[in-house]
Tab-separated table of C-alpha atoms in Angstrom:
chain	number	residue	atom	x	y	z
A	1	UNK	CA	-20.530	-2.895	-24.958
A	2	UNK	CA	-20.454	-6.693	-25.543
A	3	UNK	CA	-19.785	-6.034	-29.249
A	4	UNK	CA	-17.057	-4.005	-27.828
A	5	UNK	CA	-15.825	-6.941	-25.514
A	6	UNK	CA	-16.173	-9.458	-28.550
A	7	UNK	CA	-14.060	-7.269	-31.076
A	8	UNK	CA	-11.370	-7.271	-28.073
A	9	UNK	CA	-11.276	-10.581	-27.364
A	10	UNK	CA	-10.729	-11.613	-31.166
A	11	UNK	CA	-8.417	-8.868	-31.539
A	12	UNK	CA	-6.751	-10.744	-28.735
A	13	UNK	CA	-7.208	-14.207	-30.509
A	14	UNK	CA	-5.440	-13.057	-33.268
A	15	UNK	CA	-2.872	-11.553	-31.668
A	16	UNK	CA	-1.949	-14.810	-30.672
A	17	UNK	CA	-1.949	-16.497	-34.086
A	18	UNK	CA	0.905	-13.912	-35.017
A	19	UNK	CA	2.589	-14.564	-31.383
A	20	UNK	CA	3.239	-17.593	-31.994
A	21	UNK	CA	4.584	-17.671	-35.182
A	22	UNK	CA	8.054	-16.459	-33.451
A	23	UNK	CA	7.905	-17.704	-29.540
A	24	UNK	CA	6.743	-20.255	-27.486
A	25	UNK	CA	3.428	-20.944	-25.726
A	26	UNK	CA	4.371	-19.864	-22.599
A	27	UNK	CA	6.226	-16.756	-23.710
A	28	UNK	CA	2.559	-16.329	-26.080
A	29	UNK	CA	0.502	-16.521	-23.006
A	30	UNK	CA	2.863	-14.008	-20.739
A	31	UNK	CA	2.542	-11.255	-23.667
A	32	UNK	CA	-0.861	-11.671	-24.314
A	33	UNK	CA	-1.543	-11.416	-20.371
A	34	UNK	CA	1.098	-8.292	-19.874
A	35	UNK	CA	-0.679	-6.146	-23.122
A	36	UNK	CA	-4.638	-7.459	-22.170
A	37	UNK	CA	-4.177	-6.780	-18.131
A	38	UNK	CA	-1.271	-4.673	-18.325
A	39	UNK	CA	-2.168	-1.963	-20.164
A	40	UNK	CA	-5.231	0.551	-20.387
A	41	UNK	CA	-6.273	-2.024	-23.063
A	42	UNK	CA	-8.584	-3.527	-20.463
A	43	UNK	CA	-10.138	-0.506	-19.515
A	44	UNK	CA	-10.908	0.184	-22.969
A	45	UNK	CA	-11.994	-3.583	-23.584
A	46	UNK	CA	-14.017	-3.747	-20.876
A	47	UNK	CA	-15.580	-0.699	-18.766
A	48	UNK	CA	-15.261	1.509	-22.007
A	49	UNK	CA	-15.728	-0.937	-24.461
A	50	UNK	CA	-18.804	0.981	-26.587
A	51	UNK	CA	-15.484	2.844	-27.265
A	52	UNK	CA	-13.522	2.467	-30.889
A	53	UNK	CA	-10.320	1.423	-29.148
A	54	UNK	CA	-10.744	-2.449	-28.874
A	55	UNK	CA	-12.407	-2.758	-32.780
A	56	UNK	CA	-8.994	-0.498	-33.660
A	57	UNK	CA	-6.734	-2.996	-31.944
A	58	UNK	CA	-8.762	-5.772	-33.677
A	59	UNK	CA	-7.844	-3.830	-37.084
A	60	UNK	CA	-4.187	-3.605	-36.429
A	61	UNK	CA	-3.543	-7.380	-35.349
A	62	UNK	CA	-5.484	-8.179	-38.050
A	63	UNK	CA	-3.263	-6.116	-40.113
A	64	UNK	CA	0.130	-7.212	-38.486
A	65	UNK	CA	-0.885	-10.430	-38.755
A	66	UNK	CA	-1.851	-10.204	-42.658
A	67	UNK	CA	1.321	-8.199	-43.099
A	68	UNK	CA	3.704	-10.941	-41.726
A	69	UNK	CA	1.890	-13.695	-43.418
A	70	UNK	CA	2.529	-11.913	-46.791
A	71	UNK	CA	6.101	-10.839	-46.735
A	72	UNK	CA	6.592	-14.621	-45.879
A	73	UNK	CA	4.441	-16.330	-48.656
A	74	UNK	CA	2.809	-12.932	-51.062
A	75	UNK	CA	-0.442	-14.366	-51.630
A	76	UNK	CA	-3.622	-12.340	-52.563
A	77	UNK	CA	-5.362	-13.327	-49.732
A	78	UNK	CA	-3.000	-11.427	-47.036
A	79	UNK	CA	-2.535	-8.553	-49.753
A	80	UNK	CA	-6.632	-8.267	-49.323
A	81	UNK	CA	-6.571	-8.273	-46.139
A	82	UNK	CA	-4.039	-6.063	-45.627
A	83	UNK	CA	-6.218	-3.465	-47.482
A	84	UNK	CA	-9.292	-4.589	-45.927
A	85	UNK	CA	-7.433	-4.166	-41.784
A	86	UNK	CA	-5.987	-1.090	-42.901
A	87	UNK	CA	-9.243	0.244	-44.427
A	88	UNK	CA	-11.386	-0.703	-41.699
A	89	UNK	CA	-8.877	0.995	-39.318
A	90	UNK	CA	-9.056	4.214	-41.364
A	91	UNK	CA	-12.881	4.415	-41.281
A	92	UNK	CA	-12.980	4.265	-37.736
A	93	UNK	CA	-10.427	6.673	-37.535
A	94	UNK	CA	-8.338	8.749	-39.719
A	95	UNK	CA	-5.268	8.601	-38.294
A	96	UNK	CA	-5.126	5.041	-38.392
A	97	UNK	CA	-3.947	5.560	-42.009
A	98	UNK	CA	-0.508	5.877	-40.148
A	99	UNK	CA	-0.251	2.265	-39.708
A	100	UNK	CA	0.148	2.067	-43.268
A	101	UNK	CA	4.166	2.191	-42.410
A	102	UNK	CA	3.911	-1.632	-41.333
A	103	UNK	CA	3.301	-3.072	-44.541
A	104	UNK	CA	5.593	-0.522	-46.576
A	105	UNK	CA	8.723	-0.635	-44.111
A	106	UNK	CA	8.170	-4.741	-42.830
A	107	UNK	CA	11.377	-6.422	-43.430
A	108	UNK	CA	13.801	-3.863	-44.729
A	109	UNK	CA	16.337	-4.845	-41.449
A	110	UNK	CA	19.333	-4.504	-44.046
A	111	UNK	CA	20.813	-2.838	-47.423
A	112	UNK	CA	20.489	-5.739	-49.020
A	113	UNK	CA	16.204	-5.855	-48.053
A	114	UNK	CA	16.016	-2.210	-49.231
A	115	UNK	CA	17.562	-3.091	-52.440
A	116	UNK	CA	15.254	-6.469	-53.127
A	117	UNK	CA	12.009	-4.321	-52.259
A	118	UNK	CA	11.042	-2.414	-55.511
A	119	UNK	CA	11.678	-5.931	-57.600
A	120	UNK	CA	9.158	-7.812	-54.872
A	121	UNK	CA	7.045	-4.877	-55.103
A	122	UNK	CA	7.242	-5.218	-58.878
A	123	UNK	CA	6.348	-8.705	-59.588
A	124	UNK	CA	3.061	-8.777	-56.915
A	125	UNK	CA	1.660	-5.735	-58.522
A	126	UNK	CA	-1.462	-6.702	-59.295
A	127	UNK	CA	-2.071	-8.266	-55.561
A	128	UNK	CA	-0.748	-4.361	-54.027
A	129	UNK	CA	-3.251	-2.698	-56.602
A	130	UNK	CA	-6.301	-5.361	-55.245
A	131	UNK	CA	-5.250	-4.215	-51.728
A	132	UNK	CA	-5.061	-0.797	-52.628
A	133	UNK	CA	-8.473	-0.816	-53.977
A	134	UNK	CA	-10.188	-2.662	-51.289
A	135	UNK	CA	-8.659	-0.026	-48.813
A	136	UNK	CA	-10.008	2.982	-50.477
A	137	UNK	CA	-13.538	1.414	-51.142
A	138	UNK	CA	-13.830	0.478	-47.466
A	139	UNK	CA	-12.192	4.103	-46.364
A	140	UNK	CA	-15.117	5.830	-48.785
A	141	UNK	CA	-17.808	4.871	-47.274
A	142	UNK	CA	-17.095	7.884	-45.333
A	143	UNK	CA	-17.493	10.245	-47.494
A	144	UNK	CA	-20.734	8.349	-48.634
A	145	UNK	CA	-21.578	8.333	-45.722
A	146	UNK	CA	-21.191	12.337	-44.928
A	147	UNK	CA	-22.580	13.273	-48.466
A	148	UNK	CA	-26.239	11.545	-47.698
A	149	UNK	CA	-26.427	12.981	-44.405
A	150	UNK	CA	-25.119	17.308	-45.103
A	151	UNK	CA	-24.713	16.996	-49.129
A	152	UNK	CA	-20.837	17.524	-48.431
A	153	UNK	CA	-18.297	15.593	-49.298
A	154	UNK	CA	-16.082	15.935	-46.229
A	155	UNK	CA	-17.227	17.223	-43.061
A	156	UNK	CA	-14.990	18.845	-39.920
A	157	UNK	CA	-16.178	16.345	-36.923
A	158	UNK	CA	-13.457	17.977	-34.760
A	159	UNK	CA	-14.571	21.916	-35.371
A	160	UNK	CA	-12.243	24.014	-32.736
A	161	UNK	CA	-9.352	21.403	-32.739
A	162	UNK	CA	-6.617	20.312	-34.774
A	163	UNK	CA	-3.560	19.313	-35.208
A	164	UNK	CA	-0.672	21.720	-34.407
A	165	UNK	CA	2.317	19.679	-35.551
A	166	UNK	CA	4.977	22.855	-35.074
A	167	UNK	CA	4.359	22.044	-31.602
A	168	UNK	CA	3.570	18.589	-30.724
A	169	UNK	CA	3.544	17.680	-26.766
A	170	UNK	CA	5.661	14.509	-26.548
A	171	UNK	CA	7.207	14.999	-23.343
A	172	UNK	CA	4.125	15.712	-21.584
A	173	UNK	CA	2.107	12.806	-23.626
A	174	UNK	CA	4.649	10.328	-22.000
A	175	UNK	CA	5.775	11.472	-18.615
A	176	UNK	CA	3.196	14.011	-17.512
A	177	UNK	CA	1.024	12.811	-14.311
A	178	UNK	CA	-1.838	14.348	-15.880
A	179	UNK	CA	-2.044	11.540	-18.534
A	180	UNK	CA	1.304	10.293	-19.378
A	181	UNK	CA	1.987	7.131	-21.360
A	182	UNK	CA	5.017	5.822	-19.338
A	183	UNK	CA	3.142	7.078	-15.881
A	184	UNK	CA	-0.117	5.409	-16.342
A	185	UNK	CA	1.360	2.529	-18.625
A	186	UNK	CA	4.655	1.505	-17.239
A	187	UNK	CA	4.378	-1.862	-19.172
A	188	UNK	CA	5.477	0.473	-22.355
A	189	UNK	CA	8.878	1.322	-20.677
A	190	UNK	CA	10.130	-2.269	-19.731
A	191	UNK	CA	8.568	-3.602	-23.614
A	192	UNK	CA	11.090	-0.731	-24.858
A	193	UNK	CA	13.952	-0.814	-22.714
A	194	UNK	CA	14.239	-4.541	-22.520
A	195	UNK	CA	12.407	-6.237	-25.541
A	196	UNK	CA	13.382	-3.756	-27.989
A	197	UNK	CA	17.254	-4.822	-27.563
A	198	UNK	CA	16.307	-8.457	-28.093
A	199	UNK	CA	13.658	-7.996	-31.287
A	200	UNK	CA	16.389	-8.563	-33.217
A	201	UNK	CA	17.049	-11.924	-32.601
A	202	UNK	CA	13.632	-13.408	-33.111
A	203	UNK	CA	11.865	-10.923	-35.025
A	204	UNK	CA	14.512	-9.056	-37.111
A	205	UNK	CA	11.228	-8.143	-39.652
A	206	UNK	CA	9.682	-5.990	-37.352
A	207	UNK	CA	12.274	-4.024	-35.773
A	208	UNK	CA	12.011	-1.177	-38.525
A	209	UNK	CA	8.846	-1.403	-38.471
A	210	UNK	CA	8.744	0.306	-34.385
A	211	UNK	CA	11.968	2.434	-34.871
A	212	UNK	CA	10.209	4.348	-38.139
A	213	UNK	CA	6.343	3.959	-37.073
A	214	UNK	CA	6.541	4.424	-33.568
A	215	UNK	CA	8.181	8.061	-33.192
A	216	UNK	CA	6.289	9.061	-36.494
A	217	UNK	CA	2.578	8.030	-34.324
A	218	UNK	CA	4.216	9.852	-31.045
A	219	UNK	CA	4.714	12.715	-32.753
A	220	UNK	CA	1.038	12.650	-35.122
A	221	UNK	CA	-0.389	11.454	-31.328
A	222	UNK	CA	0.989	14.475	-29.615
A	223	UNK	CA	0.502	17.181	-32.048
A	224	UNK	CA	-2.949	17.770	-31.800
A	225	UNK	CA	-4.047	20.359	-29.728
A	226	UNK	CA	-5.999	18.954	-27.064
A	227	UNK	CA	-2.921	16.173	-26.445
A	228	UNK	CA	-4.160	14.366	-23.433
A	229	UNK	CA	-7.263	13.301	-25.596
A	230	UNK	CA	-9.972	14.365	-23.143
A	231	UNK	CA	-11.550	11.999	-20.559
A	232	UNK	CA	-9.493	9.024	-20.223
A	233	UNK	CA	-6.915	6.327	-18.900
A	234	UNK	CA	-3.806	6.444	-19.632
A	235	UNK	CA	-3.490	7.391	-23.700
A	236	UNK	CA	-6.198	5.955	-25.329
A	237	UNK	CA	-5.184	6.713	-28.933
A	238	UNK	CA	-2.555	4.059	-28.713
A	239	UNK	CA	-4.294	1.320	-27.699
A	240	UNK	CA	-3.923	0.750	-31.281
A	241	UNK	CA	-0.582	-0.172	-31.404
A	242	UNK	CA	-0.367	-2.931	-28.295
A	243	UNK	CA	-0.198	-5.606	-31.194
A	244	UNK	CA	3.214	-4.337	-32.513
A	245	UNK	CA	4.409	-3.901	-28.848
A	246	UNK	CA	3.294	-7.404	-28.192
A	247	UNK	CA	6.247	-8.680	-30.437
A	248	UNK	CA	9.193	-7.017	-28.728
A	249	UNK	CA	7.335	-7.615	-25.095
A	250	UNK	CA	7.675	-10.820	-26.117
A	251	UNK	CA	11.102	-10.988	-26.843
A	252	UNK	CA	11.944	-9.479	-23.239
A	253	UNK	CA	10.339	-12.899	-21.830
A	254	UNK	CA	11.954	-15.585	-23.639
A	255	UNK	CA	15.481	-13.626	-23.495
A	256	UNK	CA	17.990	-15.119	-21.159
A	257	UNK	CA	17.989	-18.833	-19.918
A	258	UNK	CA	14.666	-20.062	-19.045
A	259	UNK	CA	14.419	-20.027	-15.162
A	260	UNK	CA	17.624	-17.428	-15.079
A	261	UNK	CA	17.700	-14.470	-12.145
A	262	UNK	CA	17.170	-12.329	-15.576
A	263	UNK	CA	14.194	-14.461	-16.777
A	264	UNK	CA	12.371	-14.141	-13.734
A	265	UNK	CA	13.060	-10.675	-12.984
A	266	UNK	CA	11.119	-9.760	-16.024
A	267	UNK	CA	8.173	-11.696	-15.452
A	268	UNK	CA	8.070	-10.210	-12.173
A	269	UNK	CA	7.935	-6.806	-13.739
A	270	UNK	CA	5.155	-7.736	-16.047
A	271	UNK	CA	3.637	-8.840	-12.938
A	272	UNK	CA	4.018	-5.674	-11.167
A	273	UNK	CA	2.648	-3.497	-14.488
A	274	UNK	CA	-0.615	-6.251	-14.522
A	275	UNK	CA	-1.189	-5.166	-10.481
A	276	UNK	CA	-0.466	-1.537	-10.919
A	277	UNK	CA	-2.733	-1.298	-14.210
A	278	UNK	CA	-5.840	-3.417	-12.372
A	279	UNK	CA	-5.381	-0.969	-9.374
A	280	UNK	CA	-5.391	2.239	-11.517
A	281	UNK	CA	-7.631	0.950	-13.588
A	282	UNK	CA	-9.720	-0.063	-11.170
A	283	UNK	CA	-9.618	3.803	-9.209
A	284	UNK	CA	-10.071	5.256	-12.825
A	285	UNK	CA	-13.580	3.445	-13.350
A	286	UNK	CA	-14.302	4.948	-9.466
A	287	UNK	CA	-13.225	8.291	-10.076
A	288	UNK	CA	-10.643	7.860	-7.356
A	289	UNK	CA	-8.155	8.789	-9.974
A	290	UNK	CA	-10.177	11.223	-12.023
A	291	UNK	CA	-10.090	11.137	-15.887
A	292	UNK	CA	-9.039	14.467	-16.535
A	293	UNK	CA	-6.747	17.652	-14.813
A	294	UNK	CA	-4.451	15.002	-13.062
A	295	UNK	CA	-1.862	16.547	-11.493
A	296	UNK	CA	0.915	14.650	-9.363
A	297	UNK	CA	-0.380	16.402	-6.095
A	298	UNK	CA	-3.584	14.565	-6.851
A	299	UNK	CA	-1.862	11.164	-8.041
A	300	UNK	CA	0.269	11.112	-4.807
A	301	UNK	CA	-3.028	11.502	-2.605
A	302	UNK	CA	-5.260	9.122	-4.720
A	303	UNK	CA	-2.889	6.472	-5.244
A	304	UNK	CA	-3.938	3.857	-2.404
A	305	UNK	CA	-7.045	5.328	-1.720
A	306	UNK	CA	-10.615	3.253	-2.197
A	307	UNK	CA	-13.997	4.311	-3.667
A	308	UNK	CA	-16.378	4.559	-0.633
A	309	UNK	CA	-17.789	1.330	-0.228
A	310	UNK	CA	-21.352	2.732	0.491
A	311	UNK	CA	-22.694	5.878	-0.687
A	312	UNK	CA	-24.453	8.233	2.554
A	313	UNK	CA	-27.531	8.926	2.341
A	314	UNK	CA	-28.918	12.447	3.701
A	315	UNK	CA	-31.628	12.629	6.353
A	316	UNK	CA	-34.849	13.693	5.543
A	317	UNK	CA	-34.589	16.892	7.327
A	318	UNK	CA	-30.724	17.632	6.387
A	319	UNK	CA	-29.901	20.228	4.131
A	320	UNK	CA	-27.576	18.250	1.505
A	321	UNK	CA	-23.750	18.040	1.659
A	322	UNK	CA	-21.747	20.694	-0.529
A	323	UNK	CA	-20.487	19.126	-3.630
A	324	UNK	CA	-16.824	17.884	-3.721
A	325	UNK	CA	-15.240	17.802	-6.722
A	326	UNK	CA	-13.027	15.098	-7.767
């Protein structure tokens, strides 16, 4: 748990190094507050932290960040670490390999980018090859790992599930009460609607970057079988990519005039999300609002209700209450 809580809070450090880089202080410090308290990040990076999801957003900050720093001075350095983030990612969990879109599709905003990338490609060969190999060394120490434990080379962790990608459940990943992204995470929405429009303007590299990568990890997300990834808040496989959400959620703050109607309506919302998400939240880690078999019936009942604040206690002589399931 308090490595957990440690890899978070770097993960969160760093996140702020690459913030930075493209907005203010202020604009920084409202991101960083709307993705750490106003998503199901802070479940994860707190009540759940002996969970993989705050060392994965760690990895992909890491990652961004190394990925930014290279496209704007190609050093070996951020080509290591790019392998390294994306390797480390991968070992914790396979389908982080997805992520390895940032680094291949950062920048190309324009003809004129896709055309230039096989010659920059070309002439920091070597550095891409170093990364390359750093990434699979990290990535088999799984396989190491599996072959001194069964004598097998790969092992199925997951026996009895899969992916199913001929019918993936993205409308019911995102708006289902049961444990829909947009429901449960309503940050996502205004970061999409509003920043995405604006990314443009002061971070023009990533913006292919979240219109390739981000339907390509919906759909992966979505297609495997058991969708809603068992017990859980919100969707806990992408926690991972708060860090590359952080960028256009930060151009929805500094957009407009600073202390315009528009300005201020958007902080409000990120407001709202923060004291929606620490109420759910807060219900999730009491089993008000139960981790699994949501239904909106349930949500609707559950929404402004409170743990009990003291648990009863039977008399002696009492037979005990029947069992209520949540």
């Amino acid at each position: 748990m308090l490595s957990g809580l440690l890899y978070s809070i770097l993960g969160l450090w760093i996140l702020r190094k690459l913030l930075l880089r493209y907005y203010s202080d202020a604009a920084t410090a409202w991101a960083l507050a709307g993705i750490a308290l106003g998503t199901n990040y802070f479940v994860y990076a707190t009540h759940e932290a002996a969970n993989s999801h705050g060392v994965l957003f760690l990895w992909q900050a890491a990652l961004l960040y190394c990925t930014a720093r290279w496209y704007e001075t190609p050093e070996r350095r951020w080509a290591g670490g790019i392998g390294l983030f994306l390797g480390l990612a991968t070992l914790t969990r396979f389908s982080e390999a997805l992520y390895v879109l940032i680094p291949l599709v950062w920048g190309l905003d324009s003809l004129a980018a896709v055309r230039q990338r096989p010659a920059l490609l070309a002439r920091h060969a070597g550095q891409l090859a170093g990364a390359v190999v750093i990434g699979l060394a990290v990535v088999s120490l799984q396989f190491l790992f599996w072959h001194s434990v069964s004598g097998h080379w790969v092992l199925d962790s997951y026996q009895g599930e899969h992916f199913d990608f001929a019918a993936p459940h993205i409308v019911e990943g995102l708006v289902s009460f049961r444990r829909g992204w947009f429901i449960y995470t309503p940050l996502v929405v205004l970061i999409l609607a509003v920043g995405m429009p604006r990314l443009q303007r002061y971070v023009p590299a990533a913006v292919p970057v979240l219109f390739i990568f981000l339907p390509v990890l919906l759909y992966v997300t979505f297609s495997w079988v058991q969708w809603w990834y068992g017990w859980g808040f919100s969707t806990r496989p992408l926690v991972s990519c708060y860090p590359l959400l952080a960028l256009p959620l930060g151009a929805a703050l500094v957009g407009g005039r600073p202390g315009s109607a528009g300005s201020k309506a958007v902080r409000g919302l990120v407001l709202g999300c923060i004291a929606l998400n620490m109420w759910q939240g807060w219900q999730y880690v009491n089993n008000v609002l139960p981790g699994d078999e949501m239904t909106y019936t349930l949500y609707r009942e559950r929404l402004f209700q409170v743990p009990p604040w003291e648990v009863s206690q039977p008399t002696p002589d009492a037979p005990p209450p029947p069992m209520t399931p949540w």
